[in-house]
Amino acid sequence: MLDWTVFGPALRAPTGMPAAFRMPSRRPRLRDGVREPQTAYAAARGIRLGIGNTCRPQKRRKAANRCEERGPLTAKVVNEPRRHHYVPQWYLQRFADSRGFLHVYDTHTKTWRMQRPNKIMRINDYYRQSWAPEGTDPVQLERFLGAELEPQGQQAIDKALLGTGSLDADESAALLTYLEFQWMRVPRQAQRVKARLRAFVLEQAPPDIREAVVSGRIGIHIEDFVRFDFFRDAMSSLSPYFMAMDWEVVESDGEMPFITTDSPVHFYNPEIPPPADAGVALAGTDVLFPLTPNRLLMMRHPAYDNGELEALDPITDLPEDVYIRVSRGRRMNREQVVRINYVMLKLSHRTAVANDRKSIAACLEFAATGRSPKEPAD
């Protein structure tokens, strides 16, 4: 189901993988003591078939109902954090203007707004695992992110990418894990995984079922726990490729700032135009991660830069242990920054933010005209 060029070969998860990533998946629900009609494959993977509106997910139960249902966990449920960010507040704050606001552009509605970093890129109960066994904290992943992964990732970024310090083994692991999980946890990837699973189900379904789904007589609903299965399956599969790449922190020349988006770790390959996702195991794929309005982390496969491989050739030689060197000093002019920003805008889910409206407006003009603002016509 999952493209190996995106996730790489199956690698064993690190021994120290937090329990938050090892939560057992929810089993197919029962209705009146009988399992809902679905194929064995669908049942195992959280897919539910239904006629008409029965295929739609039920509305969330309110917190009070959850407390009553959970019994012994009532105190914990009451204290559950509800507003879960899929892009951290500390990161977004770096892209705020002097008044502490983000300039936000919605690519779906084509509208602008101003928002504080704590009010954006969050979804209520996004990491809540309602199928957790009794006695297990259903928001342990959210707590782990806020208490460990995000602070450790921030410290590593500040030390090695924005500063010039060296990282020890634990700090390096924290940085790689942060980048890996930031790529996979966003709604864009959740939507993508569910779409692939839906396509796989349709491919395997009998012709009459496939026709009924296509015509709308039968709907497919994929349970949310599939997203957490994706976390478990994909964790540690990207880091070997990150380690094999050349890392560079590039700077804007100050005329045009970098933007960031609701999917801030971007994979871009010149042979796979966005918004299509490129695989990090392809030689021509770059990893783009804005650090601040003035700095961007760019990771590239050296075999492609050296001309040894073409853009769509797979990377097959991965080092087991490597010392990552971060190069600095290259500056991008206005046109280069606009082009990078345009790629990141196209690879977003629906939201782009910046400390200045002009940087996003320049992307929109580039999309409309094919050239950056003030760039002379040929």
PDB file of C-alpha atoms in Angstrom, residues 244 246 283 300-310:
ATOM      1  CA  ALA A 244      22.757  10.044   3.896  1.00  0.00           C
ATOM      2  CA  ASP A 246      24.116  16.739   2.621  1.00  0.00           C
ATOM      3  CA  ALA A 283      18.040  10.705  -5.705  1.00  0.00           C
ATOM      4  CA  ARG A 300      20.120  16.930  -0.766  1.00  0.00           C
ATOM      5  CA  HIS A 301      21.393  13.551  -1.927  1.00  0.00           C
ATOM      6  CA  PRO A 302      25.073  13.940  -2.928  1.00  0.00           C
ATOM      7  CA  ALA A 303      24.777  11.252  -5.627  1.00  0.00           C
ATOM      8  CA  TYR A 304      22.349  13.490  -7.517  1.00  0.00           C
ATOM      9  CA  ASP A 305      24.390  16.654  -7.070  1.00  0.00           C
ATOM     10  CA  ASN A 306      27.492  14.806  -8.293  1.00  0.00           C
ATOM     11  CA  GLY A 307      25.689  13.563 -11.405  1.00  0.00           C
ATOM     12  CA  GLU A 308      25.997   9.903 -10.403  1.00  0.00           C
ATOM     13  CA  LEU A 309      22.212   9.346 -10.350  1.00  0.00           C
ATOM     14  CA  GLU A 310      19.210  10.815 -12.133  1.00  0.00           C
TER      15      GLU A 310
END
